[in-house]
Short mmCIF file of C-alpha atoms in Angstrom, two decimals:
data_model
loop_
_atom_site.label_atom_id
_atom_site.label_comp_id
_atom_site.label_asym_id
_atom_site.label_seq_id
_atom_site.Cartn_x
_atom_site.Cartn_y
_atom_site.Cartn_z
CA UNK A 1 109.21 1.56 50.07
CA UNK A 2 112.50 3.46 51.26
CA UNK A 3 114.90 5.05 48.61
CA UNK A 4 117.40 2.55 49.94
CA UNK A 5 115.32 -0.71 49.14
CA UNK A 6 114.56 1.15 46.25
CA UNK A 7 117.89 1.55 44.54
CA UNK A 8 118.89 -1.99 44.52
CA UNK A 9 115.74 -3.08 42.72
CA UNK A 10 116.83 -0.68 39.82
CA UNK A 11 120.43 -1.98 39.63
CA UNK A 12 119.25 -5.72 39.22
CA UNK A 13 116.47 -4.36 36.33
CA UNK A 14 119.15 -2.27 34.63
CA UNK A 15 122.05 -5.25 34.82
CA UNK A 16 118.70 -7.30 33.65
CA UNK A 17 118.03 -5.32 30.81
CA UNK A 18 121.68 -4.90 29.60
CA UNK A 19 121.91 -8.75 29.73
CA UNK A 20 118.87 -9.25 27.71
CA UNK A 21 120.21 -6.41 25.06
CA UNK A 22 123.85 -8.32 25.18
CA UNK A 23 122.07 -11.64 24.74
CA UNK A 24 120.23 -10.32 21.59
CA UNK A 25 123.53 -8.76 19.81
CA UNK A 26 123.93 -10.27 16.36
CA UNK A 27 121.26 -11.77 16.81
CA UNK A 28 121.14 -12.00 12.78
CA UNK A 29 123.52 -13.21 10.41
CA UNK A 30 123.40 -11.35 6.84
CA UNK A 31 124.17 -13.61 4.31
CA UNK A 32 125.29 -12.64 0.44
CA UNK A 33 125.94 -14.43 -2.55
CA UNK A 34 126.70 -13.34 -5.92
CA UNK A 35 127.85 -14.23 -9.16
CA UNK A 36 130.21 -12.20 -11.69
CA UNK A 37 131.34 -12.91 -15.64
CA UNK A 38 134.35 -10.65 -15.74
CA UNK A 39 135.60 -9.78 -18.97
CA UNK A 40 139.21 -9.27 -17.95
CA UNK A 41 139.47 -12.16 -15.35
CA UNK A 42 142.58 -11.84 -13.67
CA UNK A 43 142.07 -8.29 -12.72
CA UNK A 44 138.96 -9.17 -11.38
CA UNK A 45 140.41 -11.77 -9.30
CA UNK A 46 143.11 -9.60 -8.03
CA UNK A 47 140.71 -7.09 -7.01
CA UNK A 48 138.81 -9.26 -4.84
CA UNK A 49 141.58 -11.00 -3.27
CA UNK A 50 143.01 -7.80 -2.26
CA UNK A 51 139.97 -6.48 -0.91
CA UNK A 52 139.93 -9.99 1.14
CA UNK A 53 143.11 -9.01 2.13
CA UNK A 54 143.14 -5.24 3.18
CA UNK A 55 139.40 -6.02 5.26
CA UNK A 56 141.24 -8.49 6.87
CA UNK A 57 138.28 -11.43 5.77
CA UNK A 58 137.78 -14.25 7.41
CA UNK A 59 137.77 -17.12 4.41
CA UNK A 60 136.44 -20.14 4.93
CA UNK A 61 136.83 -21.41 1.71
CA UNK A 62 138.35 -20.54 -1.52
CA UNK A 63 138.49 -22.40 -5.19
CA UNK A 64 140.64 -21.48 -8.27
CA UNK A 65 141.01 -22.42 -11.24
CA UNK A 66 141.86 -21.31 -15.10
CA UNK A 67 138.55 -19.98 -15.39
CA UNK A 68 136.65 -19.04 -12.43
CA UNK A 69 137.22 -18.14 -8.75
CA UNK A 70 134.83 -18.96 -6.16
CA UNK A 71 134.73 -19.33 -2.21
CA UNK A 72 133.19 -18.01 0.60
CA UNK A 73 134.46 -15.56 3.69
CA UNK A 74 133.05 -13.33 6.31
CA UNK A 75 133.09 -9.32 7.01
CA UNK A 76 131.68 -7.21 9.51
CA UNK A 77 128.61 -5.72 8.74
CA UNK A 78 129.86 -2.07 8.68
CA UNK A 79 132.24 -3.53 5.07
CA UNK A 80 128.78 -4.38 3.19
CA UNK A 81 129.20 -0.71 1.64
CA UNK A 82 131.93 -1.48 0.33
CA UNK A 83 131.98 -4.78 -0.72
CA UNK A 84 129.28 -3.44 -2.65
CA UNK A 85 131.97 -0.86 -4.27
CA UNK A 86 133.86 -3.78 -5.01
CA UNK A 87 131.33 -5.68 -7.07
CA UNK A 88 130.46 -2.98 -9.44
CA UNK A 89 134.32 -2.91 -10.63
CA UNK A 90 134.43 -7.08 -11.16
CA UNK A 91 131.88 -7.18 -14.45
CA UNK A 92 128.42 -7.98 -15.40
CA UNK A 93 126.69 -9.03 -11.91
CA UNK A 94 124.79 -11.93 -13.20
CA UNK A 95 122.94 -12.79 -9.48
CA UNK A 96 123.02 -11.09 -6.11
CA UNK A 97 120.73 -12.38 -3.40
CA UNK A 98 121.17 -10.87 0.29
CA UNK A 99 119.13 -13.01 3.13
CA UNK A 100 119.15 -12.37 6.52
CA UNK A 101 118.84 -15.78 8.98
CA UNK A 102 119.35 -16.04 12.67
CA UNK A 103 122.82 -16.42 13.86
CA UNK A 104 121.97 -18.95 16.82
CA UNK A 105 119.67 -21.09 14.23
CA UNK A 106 123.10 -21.47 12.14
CA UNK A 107 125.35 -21.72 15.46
CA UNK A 108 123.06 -24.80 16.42
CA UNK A 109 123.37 -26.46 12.45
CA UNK A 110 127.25 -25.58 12.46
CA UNK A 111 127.68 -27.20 16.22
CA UNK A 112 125.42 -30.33 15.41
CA UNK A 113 127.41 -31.48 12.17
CA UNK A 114 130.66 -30.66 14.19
CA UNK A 115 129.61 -32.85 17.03
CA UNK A 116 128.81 -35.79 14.04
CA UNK A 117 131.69 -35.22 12.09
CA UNK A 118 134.04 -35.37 15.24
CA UNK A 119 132.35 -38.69 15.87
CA UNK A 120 132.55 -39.89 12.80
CA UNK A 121 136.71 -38.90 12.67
CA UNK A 122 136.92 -40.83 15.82
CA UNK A 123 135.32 -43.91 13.98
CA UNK A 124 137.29 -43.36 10.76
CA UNK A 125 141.01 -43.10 13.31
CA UNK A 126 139.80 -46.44 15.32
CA UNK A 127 139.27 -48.18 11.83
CA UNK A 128 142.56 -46.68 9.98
CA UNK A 129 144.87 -48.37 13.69
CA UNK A 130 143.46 -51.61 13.01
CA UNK A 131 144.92 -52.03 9.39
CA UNK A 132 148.02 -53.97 9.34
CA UNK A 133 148.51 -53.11 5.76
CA UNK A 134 148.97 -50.08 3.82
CA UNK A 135 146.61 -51.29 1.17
CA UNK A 136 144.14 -49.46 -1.25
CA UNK A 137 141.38 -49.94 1.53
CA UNK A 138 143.43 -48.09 4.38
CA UNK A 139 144.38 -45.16 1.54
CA UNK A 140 140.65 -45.40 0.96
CA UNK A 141 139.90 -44.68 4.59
CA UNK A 142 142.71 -41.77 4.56
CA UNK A 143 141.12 -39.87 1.64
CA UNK A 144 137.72 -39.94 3.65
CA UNK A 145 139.53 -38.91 6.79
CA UNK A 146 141.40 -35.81 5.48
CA UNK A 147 137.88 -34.93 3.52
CA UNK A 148 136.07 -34.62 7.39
CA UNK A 149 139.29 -32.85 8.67
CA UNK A 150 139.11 -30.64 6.45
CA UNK A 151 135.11 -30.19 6.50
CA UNK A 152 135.81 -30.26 10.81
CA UNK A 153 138.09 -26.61 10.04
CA UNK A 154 135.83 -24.96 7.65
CA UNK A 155 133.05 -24.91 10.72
CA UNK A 156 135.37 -23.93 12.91
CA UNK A 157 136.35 -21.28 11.33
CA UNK A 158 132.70 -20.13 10.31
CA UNK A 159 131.70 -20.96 14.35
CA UNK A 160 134.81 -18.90 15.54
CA UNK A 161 133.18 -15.99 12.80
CA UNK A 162 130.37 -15.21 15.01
CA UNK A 163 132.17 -15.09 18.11
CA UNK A 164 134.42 -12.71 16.58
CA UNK A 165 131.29 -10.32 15.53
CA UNK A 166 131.91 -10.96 11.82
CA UNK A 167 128.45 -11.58 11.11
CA UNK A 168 128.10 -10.99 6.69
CA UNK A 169 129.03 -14.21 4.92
CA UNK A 170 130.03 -14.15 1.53
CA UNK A 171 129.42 -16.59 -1.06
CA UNK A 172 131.10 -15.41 -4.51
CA UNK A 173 131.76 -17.02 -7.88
CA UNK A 174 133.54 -15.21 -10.38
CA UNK A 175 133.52 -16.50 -13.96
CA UNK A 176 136.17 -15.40 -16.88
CA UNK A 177 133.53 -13.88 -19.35
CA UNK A 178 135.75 -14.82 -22.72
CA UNK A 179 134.89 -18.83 -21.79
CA UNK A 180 131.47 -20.13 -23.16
CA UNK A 181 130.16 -21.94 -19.88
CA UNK A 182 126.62 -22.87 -21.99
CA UNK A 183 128.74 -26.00 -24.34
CA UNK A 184 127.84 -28.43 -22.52
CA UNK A 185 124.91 -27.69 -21.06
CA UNK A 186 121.31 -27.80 -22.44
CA UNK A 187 118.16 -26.25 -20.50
CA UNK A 188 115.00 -28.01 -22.29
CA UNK A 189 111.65 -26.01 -22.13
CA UNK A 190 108.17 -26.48 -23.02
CA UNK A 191 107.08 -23.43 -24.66
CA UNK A 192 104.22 -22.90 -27.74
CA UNK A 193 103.28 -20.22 -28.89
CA UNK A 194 102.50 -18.27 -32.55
CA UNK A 195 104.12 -15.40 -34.46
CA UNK A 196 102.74 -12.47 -36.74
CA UNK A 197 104.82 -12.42 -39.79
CA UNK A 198 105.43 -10.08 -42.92
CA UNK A 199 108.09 -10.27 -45.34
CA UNK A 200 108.79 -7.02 -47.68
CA UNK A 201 110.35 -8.56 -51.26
CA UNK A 202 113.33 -6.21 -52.06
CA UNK A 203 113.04 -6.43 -56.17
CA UNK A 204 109.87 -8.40 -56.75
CA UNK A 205 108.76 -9.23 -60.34
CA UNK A 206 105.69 -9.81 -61.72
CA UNK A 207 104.86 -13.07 -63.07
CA UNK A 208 106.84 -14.91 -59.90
CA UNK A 209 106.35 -12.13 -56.50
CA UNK A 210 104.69 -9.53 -55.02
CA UNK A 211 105.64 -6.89 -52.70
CA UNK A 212 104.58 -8.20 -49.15
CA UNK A 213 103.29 -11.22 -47.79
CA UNK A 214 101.80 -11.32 -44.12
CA UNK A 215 100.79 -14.53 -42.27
CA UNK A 216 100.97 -16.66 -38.80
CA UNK A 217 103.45 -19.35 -37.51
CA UNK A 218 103.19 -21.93 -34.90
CA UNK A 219 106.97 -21.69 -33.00
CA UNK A 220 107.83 -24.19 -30.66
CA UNK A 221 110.78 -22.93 -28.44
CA UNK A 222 112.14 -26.46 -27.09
CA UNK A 223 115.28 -24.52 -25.02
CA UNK A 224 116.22 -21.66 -23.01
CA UNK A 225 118.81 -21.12 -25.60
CA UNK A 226 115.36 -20.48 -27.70
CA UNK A 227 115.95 -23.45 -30.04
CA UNK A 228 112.78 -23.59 -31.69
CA UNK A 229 110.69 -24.69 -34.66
CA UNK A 230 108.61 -23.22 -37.03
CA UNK A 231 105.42 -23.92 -38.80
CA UNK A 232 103.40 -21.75 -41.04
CA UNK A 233 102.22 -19.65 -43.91
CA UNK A 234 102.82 -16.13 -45.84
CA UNK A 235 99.86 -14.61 -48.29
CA UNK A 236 100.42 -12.03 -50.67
CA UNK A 237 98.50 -8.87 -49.31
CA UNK A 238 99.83 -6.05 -51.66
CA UNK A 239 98.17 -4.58 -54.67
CA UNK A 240 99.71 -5.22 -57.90
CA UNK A 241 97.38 -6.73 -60.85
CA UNK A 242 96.23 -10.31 -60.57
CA UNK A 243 98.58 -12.79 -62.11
CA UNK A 244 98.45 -16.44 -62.06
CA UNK A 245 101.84 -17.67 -62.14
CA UNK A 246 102.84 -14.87 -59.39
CA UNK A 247 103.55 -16.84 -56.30
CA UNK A 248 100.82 -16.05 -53.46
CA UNK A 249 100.82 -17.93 -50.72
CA UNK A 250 104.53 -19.88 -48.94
CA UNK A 251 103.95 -22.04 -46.60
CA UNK A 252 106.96 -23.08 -44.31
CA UNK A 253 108.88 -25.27 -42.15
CA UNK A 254 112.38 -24.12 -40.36
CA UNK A 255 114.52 -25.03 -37.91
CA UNK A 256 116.14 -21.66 -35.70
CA UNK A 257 118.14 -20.58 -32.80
CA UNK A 258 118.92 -17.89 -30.94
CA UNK A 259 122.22 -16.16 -29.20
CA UNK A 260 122.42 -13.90 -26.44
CA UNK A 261 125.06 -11.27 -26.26
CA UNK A 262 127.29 -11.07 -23.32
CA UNK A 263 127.64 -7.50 -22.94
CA UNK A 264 123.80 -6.74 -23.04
CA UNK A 265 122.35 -8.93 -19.64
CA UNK A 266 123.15 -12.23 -21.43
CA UNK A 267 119.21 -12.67 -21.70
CA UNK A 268 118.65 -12.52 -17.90
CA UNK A 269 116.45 -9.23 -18.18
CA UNK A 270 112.77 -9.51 -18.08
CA UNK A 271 112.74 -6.38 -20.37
CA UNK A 272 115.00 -5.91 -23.56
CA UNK A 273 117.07 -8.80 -24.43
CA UNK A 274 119.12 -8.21 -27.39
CA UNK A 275 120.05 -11.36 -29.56
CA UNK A 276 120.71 -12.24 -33.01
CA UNK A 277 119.49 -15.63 -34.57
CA UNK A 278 118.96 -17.36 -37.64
CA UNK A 279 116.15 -20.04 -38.84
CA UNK A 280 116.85 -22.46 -41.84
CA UNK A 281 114.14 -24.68 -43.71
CA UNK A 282 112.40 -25.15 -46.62
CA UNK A 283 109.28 -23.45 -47.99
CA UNK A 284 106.42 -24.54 -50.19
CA UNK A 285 105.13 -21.68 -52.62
CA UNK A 286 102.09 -21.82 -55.03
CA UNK A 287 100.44 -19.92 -57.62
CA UNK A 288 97.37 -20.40 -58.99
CA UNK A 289 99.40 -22.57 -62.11
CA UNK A 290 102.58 -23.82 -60.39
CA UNK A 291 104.22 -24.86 -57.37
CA UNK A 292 107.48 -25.59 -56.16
CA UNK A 293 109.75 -25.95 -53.17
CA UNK A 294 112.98 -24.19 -52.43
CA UNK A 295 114.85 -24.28 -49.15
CA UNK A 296 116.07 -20.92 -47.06
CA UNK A 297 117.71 -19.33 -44.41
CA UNK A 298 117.35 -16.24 -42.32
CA UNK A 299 119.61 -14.17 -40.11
CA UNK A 300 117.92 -11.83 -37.91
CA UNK A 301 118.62 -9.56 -34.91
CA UNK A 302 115.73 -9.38 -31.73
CA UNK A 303 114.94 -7.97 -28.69
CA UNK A 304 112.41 -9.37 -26.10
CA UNK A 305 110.19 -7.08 -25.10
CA UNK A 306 109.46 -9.25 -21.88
CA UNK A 307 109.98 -12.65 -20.50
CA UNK A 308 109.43 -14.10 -17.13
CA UNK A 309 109.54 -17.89 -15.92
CA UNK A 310 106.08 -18.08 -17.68
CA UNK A 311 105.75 -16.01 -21.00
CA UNK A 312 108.01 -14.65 -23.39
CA UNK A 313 107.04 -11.20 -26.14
CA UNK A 314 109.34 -11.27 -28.56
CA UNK A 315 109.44 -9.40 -31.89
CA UNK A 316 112.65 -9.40 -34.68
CA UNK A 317 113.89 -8.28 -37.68
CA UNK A 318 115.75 -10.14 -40.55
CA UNK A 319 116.57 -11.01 -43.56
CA UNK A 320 114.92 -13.74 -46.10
CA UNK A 321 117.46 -15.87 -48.32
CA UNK A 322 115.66 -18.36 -50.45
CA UNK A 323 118.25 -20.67 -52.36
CA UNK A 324 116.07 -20.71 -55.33
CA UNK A 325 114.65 -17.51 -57.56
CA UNK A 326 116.16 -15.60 -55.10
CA UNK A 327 116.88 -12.68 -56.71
CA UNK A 328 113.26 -11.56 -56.75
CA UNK A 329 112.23 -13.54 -53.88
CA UNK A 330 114.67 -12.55 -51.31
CA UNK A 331 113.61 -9.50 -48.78
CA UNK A 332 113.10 -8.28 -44.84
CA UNK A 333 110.81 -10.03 -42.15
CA UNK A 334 109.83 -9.12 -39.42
CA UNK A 335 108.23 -10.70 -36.82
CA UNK A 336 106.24 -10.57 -33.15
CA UNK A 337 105.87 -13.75 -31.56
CA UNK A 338 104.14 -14.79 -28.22
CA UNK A 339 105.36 -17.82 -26.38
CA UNK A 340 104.19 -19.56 -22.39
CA UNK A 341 105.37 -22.45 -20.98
CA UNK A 342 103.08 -25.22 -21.00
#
């Protein structure tokens, strides 16, 4: 084969390859979403809009209110660095999940809802001509109307984002930290499990307590908030001369909860979760000549040792208020507990 038959052949691979390369740019689309409590909200919110602004982000969509901010926008893939700067400066990152999808999977989904939400504004324009009357039917109509208009621009604007090589999307939510978003909101769980339990009496006495008492509960945590019941009994195990009217064995019924802080992972760790708690209830204490019952409470400050979706290793320490004899009754506990979700 001559050099001159040669030399075309290599153009048409070359142009082949660099169309093949150019057809594969971008290929992927990076997606990120993350979630901030920021204690000083409107700072945070300034911050991020200006870093919008100066990186010249493409938004798509953007929320405000009072109490949060939230939206979504687009950035070339050589600003991840430092949108990442910026997210260290809004608060506590609660979530951050980075994916990576293909672009032309997404540019098919965003032209295949634009194709039947076009139709359907064409439908809802044909419909709105034929009312004669302004009534609350045709306002009806309008409301739905302006709602795929303005659905029709928000994938426009995310279509026209990969033809203008801004391929990382941004999903963000900031929340102002000083609101309590759990009030109204209650995540039920199934979780058993038993505790270890010993309770030191500060100024025991004889003839009514001893020193320490160890025993095992049954606790029930029936929310992620750890609301939980307990169930279970205390024997004396220290030394001091026998003595039947001293009290030797409590056994017990409470009611407790639990309450993360907000400055220590707000108990989304799987390692060290700091909380404090307290657990109310009544106990039943004998002797070997006398009974009685006297209600209590305890305050107490934890840390889980571990949790996952699955099991929870807990242990706390606190302090033991009974409402009656408590004087010489009253002392620390602490307690280990093991919990899984059934």
């Amino acid at each position: 084969m001559t050099t001159k038959k040669v030399f075309p052949i290599l153009i048409i691979l070359a142009f082949s390859v660099q169309t093949l390369f150019a057809q594969k740019k971008n290929i992927f689309l990076t997606n990120i979403e993350f979630k901030v409590y920021a204690s000083d909200f409107e700072k945070s919110r300034d911050r991020l809009k200006n870093f919008i602004k100066i990186k010249n982000a493409q938004i798509i969509q953007m929320n405000e209110n009072t109490t949060s901010l939230s939206g979504k926008f687009n950035i070339t893939e050589n600003q991840m660095q430092a949108l990442d700067t910026i997210i260290q400066v809004l608060g506590f990152l609660n979530y951050k999940n980075i994916t990576t999808v293909s672009s032309e999977e997404e540019i098919t989904k965003i032209q295949n809802e634009l194709k039947y939400l076009n139709e359907k504004k064409k439908n809802y324009e044909t419909e709105i001509n034929t009312f004669q009357n302004k009534d609350s039917k045709y306002y009806s109509y309008w409301d739905e109307l302006q709602t795929i208009e303005k659905r029709i621009f928000e994938l426009d604007s995310e279509l026209n984002s990969y033809r203008n090589d801004k391929i990382t999307a941004v999903d963000f939510t900031i929340f102002d930290d000083n609101v309590d978003y759990t009030d109204n909101s209650i995540d039920w769980v199934n979780m058993p499990g038993a505790s270890v339990d010993m309770l030191f009496v500060e100024t025991p006495v004889s003839g009514l307590s001893a020193e320490q008492y160890l025993g095992y509960s049954l606790k029930y945590m029936i929310t992620k908030g750890k609301s939980h019941f307990t169930l279970g009994n205390l024997k004396k195990i220290s030394n001091e001369p026998k003595d039947s009217t001293q009290f030797t064995e409590f056994f017990h019924f409470g009611f407790g909860q639990d309450f993360y802080t907000k400055h220590f992972g707000r108990g989304k760790r799987k390692w060290f979760n700091l909380y404090t708690g307290y657990n109310a209830g009544g106990i039943f204490a004998t002797s070997d000549t006398r009974n009685t019952m006297l209600p209590y409470m305890k305050a107490f400050l934890g840390l889980e040792i571990f949790k996952n979706r699955y099991i929870l290793i807990d242990n706390k320490i606190g302090y033991f208020v009974p409402f009656k004899y408590n004087r010489n009754l009253r002392g620390i506990e602490y307690s280990l507990s093991f919990n899984f979700v059934f």
